[in-house]
Coordinates of C-alpha atoms in Angstrom, one line a residue:
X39 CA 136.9 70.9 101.0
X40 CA 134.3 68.4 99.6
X41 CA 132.4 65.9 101.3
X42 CA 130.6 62.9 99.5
X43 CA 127.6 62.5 101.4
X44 CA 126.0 59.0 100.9
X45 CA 121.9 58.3 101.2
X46 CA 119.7 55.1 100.9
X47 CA 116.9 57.3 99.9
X48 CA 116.8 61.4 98.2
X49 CA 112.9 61.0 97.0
X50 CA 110.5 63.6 98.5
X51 CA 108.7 61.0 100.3
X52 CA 111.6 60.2 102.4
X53 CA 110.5 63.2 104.6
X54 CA 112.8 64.1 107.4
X55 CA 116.4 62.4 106.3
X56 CA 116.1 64.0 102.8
X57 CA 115.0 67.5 103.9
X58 CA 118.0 67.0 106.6
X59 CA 120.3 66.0 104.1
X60 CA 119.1 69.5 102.1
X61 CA 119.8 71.2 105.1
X62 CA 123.4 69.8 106.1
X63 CA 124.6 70.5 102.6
X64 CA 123.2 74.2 102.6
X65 CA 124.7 74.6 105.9
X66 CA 127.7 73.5 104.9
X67 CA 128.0 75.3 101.1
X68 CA 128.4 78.7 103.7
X69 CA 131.5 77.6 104.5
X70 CA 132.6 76.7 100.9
X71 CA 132.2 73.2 101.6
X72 CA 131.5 71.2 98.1
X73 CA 128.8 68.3 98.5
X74 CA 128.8 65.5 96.1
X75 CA 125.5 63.5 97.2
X76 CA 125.8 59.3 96.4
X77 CA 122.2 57.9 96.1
X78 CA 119.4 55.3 94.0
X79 CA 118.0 57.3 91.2
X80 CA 114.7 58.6 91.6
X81 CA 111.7 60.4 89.2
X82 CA 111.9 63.2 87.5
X83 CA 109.8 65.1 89.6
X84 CA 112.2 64.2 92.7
X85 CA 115.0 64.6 90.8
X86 CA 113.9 68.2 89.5
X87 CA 112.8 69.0 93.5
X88 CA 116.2 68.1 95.1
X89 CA 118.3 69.4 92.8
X90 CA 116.4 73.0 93.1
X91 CA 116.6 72.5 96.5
X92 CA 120.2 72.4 96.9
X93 CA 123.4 75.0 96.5
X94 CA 124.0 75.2 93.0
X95 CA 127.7 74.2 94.2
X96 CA 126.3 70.4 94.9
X97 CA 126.5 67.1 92.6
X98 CA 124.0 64.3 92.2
X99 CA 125.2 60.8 91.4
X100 CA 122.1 58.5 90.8
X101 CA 122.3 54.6 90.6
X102 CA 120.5 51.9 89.4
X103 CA 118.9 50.1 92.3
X104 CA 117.0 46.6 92.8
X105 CA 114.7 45.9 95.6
X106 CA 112.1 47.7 97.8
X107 CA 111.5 49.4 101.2
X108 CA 114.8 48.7 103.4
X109 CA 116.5 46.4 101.1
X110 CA 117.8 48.3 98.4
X111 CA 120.9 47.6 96.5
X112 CA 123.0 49.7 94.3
X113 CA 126.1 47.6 93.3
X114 CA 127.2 50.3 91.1
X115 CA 127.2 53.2 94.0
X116 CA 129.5 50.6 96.0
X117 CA 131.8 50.0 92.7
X118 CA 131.9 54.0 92.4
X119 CA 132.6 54.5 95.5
X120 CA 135.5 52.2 95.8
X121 CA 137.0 53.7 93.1
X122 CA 136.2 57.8 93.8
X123 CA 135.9 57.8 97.7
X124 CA 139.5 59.0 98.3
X125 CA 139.0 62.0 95.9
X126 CA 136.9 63.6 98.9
X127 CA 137.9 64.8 102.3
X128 CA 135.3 62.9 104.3
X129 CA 132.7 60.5 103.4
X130 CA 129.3 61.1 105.4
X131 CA 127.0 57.7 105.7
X132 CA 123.5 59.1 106.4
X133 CA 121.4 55.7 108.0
X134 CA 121.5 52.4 109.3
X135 CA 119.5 49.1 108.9
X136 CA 119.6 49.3 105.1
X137 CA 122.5 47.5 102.6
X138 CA 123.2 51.2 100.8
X139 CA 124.2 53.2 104.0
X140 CA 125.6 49.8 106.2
X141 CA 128.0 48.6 102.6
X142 CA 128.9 51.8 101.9
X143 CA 130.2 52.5 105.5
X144 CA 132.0 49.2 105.2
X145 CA 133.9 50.0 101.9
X146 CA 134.7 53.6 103.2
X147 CA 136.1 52.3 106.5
X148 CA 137.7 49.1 105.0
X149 CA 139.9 51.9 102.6
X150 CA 140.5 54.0 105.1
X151 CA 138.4 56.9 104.2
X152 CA 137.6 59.6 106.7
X153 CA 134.6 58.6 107.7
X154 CA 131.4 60.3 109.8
X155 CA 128.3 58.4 110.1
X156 CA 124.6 59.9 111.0
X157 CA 122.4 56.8 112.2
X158 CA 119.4 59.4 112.0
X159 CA 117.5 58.0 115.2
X160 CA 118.4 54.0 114.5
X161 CA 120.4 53.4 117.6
X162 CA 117.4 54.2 119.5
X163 CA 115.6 51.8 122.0
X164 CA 112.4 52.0 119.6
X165 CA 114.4 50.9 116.8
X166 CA 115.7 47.6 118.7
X167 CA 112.1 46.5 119.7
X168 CA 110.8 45.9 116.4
X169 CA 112.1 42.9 114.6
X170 CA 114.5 42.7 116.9
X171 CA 116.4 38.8 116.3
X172 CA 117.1 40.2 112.5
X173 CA 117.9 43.8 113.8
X174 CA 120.2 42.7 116.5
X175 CA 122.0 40.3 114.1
X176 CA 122.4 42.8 110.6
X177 CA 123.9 45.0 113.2
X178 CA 126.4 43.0 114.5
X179 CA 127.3 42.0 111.3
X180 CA 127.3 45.1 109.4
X181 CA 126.9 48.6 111.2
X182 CA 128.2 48.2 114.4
X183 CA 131.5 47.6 112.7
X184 CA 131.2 50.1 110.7
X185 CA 130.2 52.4 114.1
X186 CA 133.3 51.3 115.5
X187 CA 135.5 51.9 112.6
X188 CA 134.0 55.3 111.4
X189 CA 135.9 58.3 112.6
X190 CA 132.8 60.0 113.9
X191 CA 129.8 59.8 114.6
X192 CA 126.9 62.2 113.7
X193 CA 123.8 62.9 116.0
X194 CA 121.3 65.4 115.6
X195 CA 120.4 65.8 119.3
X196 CA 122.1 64.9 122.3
X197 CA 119.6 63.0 123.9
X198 CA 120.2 61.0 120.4
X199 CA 124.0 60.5 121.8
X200 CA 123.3 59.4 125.0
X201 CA 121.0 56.7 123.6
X202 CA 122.9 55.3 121.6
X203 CA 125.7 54.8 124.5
X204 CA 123.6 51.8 125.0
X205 CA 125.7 49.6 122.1
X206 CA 128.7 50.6 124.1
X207 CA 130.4 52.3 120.9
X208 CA 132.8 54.0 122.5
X209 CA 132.2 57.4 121.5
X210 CA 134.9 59.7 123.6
X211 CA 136.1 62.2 121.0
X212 CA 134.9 60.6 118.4
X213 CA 130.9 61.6 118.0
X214 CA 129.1 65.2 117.2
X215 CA 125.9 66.9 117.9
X216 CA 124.9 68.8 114.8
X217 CA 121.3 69.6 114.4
X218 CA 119.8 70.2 110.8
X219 CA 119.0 73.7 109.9
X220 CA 116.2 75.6 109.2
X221 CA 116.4 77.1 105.4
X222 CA 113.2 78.8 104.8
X223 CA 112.5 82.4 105.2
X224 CA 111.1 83.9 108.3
X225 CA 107.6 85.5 107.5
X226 CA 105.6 88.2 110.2
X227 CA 102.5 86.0 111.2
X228 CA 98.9 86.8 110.3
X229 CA 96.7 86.1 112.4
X230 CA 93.9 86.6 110.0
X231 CA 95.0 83.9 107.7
X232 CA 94.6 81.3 110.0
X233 CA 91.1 79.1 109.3
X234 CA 88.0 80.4 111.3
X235 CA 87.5 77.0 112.8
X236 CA 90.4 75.5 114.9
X237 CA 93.0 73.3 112.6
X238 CA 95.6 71.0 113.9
X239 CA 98.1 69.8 111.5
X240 CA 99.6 66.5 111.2
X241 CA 102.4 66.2 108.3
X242 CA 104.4 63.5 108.3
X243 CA 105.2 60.2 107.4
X244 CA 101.8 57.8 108.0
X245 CA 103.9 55.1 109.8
X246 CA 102.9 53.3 113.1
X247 CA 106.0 55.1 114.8
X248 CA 104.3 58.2 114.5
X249 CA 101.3 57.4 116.5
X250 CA 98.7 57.8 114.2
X251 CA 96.6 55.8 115.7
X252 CA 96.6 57.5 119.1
X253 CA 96.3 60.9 118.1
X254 CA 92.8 59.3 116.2
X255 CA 91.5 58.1 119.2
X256 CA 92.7 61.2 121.4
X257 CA 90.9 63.2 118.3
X258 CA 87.7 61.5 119.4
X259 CA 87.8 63.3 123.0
X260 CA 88.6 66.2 121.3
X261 CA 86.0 66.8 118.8
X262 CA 83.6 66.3 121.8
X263 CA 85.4 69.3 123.2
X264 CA 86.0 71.3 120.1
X265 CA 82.8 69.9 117.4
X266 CA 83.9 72.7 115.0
X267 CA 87.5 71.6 115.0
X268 CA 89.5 69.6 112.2
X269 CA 92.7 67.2 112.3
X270 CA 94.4 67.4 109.1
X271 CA 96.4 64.3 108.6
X272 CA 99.1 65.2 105.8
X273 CA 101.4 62.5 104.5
X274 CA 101.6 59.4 103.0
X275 CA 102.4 55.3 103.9
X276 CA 101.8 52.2 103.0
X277 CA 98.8 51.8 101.2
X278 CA 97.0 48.6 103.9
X279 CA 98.4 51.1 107.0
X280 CA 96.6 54.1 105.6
X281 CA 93.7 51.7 104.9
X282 CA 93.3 50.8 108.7
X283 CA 94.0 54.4 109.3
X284 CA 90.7 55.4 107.4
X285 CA 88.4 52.4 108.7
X286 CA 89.8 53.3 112.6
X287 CA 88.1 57.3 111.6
X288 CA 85.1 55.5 111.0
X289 CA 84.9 53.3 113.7
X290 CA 85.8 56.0 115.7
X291 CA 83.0 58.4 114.4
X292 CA 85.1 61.0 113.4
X293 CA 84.7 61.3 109.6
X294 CA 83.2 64.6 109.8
X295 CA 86.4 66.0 111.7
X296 CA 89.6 64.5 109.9
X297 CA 90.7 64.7 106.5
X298 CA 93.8 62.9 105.1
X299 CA 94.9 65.0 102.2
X300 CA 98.0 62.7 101.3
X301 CA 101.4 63.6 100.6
X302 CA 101.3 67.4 100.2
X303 CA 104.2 69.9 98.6
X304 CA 104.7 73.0 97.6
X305 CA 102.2 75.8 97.5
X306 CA 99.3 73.0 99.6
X307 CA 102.0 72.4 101.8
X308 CA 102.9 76.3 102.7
X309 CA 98.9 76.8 103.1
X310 CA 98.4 74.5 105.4
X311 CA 101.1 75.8 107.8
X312 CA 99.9 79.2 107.1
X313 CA 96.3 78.7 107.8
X314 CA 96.3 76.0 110.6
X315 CA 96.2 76.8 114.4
X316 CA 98.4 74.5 115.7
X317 CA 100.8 71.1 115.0
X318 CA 100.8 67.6 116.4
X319 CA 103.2 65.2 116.7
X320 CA 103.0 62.3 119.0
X321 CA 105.5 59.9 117.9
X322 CA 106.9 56.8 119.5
X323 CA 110.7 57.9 118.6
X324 CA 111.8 60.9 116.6
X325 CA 115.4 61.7 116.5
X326 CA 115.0 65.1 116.0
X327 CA 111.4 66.5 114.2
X328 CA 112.2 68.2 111.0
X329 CA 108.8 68.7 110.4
X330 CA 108.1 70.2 114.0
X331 CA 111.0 72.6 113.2
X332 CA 109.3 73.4 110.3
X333 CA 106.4 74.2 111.6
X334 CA 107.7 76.3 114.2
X335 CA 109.6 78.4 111.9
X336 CA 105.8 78.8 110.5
X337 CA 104.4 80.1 113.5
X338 CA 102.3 76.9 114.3
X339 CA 102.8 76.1 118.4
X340 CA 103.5 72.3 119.0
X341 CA 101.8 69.6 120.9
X342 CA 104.8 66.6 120.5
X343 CA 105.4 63.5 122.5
X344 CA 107.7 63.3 124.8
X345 CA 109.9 61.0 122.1
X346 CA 110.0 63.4 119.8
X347 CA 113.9 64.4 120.6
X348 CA 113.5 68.6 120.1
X349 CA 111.2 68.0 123.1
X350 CA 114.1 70.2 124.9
X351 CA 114.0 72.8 122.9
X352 CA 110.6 73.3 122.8
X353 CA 110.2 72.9 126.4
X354 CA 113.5 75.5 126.9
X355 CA 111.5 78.3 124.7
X356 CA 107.9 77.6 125.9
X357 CA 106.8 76.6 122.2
X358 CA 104.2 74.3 122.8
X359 CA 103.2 71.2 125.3
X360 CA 105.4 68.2 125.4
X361 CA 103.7 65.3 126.5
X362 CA 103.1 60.8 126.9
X363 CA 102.4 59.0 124.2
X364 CA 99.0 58.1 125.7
X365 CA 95.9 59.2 124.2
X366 CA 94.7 60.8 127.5
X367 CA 97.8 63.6 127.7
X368 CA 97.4 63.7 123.9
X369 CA 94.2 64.4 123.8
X370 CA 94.4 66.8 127.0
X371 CA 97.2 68.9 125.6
X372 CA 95.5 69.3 122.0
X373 CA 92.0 70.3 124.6
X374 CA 93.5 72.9 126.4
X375 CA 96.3 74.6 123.9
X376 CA 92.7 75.0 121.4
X377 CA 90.9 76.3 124.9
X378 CA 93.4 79.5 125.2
X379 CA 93.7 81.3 121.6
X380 CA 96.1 84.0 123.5
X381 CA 98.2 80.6 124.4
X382 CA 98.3 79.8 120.4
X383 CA 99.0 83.4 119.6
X384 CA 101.7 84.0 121.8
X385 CA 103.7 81.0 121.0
X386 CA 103.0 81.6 116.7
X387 CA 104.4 85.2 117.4
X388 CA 107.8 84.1 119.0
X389 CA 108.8 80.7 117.7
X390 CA 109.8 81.6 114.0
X391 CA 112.4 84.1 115.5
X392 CA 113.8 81.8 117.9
X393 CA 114.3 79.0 115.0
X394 CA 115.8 81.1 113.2
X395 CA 118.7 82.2 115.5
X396 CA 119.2 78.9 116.9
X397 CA 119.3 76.9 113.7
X398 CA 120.9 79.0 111.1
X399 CA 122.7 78.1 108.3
X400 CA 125.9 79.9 109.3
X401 CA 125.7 78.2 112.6
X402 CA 124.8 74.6 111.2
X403 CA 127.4 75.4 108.4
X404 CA 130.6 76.0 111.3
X405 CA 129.8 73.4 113.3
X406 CA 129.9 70.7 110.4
X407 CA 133.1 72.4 109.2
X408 CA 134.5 71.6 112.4
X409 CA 133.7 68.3 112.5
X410 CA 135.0 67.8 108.9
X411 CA 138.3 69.0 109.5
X412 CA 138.7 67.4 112.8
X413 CA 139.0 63.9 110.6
X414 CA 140.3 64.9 107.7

């Protein structure tokens, strides 16, 4: 079997779709599943990353593109496709809201292609609230279409599904919960190589739908609490957003507590799992939390917002606090969980064991199978 999987976006920087996309195609390559992945071209250094980073067994078609940020084009990925989609037994659309993805779905659906498409998180009500006249109208135009067409749908959590039943899409036997899987290696956790002072983490995206901005001020009650504690802020935006970012720290008076290292990889990104205490994430929406995943699977217990959609999971296996988007529960969860060390401890021992028997790439890789052959 081979599946074309189609993305608006495969650079590092992407964050959570691309390192999902990784995982899918891994998962997948267990079951002898061939991935052919569609996408605009990117660096070197992406280029060099991704292709490492997936099963030898997968194929990278890069495009020239025009435009920036959501509107993208790629007329030659659309006149491919129309010509090579049928040589593949599904076609998998990975996002909404951009012309790459909402095109592509329409050329795939239009030719009769078996088609699953993964709106990663923008069918939520968070999505719909921001620009919402031009949203409301590019979806009624191009991906709900599309939606209604495609042969399935692909969620990553079920509380993603039910969400989404809001656009009335009609999704009886036609829709799949499939959660990315966790790739890495599970390592024995040290407590010795955690920092002597207590770190939180931030890694993600520096976008106001992660709540940066609340977890700074919550931060402020904190460092009252905790003066010899740090909030490491790892990931990079928009240049005027991280801007405000920096001159809120200052207002706030909390320059001597937070550090923004940028966009980290590699060897500073393993370290900074390793040695820090615990992980934050309070966003507004998250369709699933590759990055808290991740830092489960590192032994970091987990203060996420109640919008962060592997809140169940966390909550089933006592990983960490899941809490409001308010800076007062913020700020009161990061308080206590840095109050109780045998709290951390407990929760770094267990959680990397329990990722990696509930999100396994044998398990990821059956379930997609299934949902493959169930349209093909």
């Amino acid at each position: 079997m081979t599946v074309l999987h189609v993305m608006p976006n495969v650079s590092r920087a992407f964050g959570g779709p691309t390192e999902s996309l990784i995982g899918y195609v891994s998962a997948a390559s267990t079951q002898g599943i061939t991935a052919h992945i569609a996408a605009p071209g990117v660096g070197n250094e992406d280029r060099e990353w991704l292709v490492n980073a997936l099963p030898p067994s997968a194929t990278l078609h890069e495009f020239t593109s025009l435009g920036r940020h959501a509107w993208v084009v790629a007329p030659g990925l659309w006149t491919w496709l129309v010509i090579n989609g049928h040589r593949f037994d599904a076609v998998h659309v990975h996002g909404l809201f951009n012309p790459i993805s909402s095109i592509s779905a329409r050329i795939a659906a239009a030719r009769d292609m078996p088609l699953v498409m993964r709106p990663f998180g923008t069918l939520s009500k968070y999505t719909f609230s921001r620009r919402s006249k031009l949203k409301n109208l590019y979806f009624r135009l191009l991906d709900r279409p599309a939606l209604l067409q495609a042969n399935t749908i692909h969620f990553t959590t079920e509380a993603e599904r039910e969400e989404a039943k809001r656009h009335n899409l009609s999704m009886t036997g036609r829709s799949h919960v499939i959660p990315p899987p966790w790739r890495g290696d599970i390592e024995e956790i040290d407590q010795d190589d955690k920092t002597k002072h207590p770190t939180v983490l931030f890694m993600s995206r520096l976008h106001p739908k992660k709540n940066v901005l609340g977890l700074l001020e919550a931060w402020q009650n904190v460092s009252q609490e905790h003066p010899r504690a740090e909030l490491i802020i790892a990931g990079s935006g928009e240049d005027e957003y991280v801007d405000m970012l920096h001159a809120r720290v200052r207002d706030l008076g909390i320059e001597h507590s937070v550090s923004f290292p940028g966009f980290v990889t590699g060897e500073d990104k393993a370290r900074l799992l390793k040695t820090s205490w615990l992980f934050v994430l309070p966003s507004h929406q998250e369709n699933f939390g590759v990055a808290v995943l991740e830092a489960l699977a590192a032994g970091l217990p987990v203060v996420i917002s109640d919008a962060v959609q592997l809140d169940a999971f966390v909550t089933a296996n006592d990983l960490g606090k899941v809490v409001p988007r308010e800076t007062p529960a913020i700020s009161s969860a990061l308080t206590t969980a840095l109050d109780d060390p045998k709290w951390l401890s407990d929760r770094a021992k267990r959680a990397p064991t329990i990722v990696a028997d509930q999100f396994s790439l044998e398990q990821i890789g059956k379930q997609l199978k299934a949902m493959y052959e169930a349209i093909s």
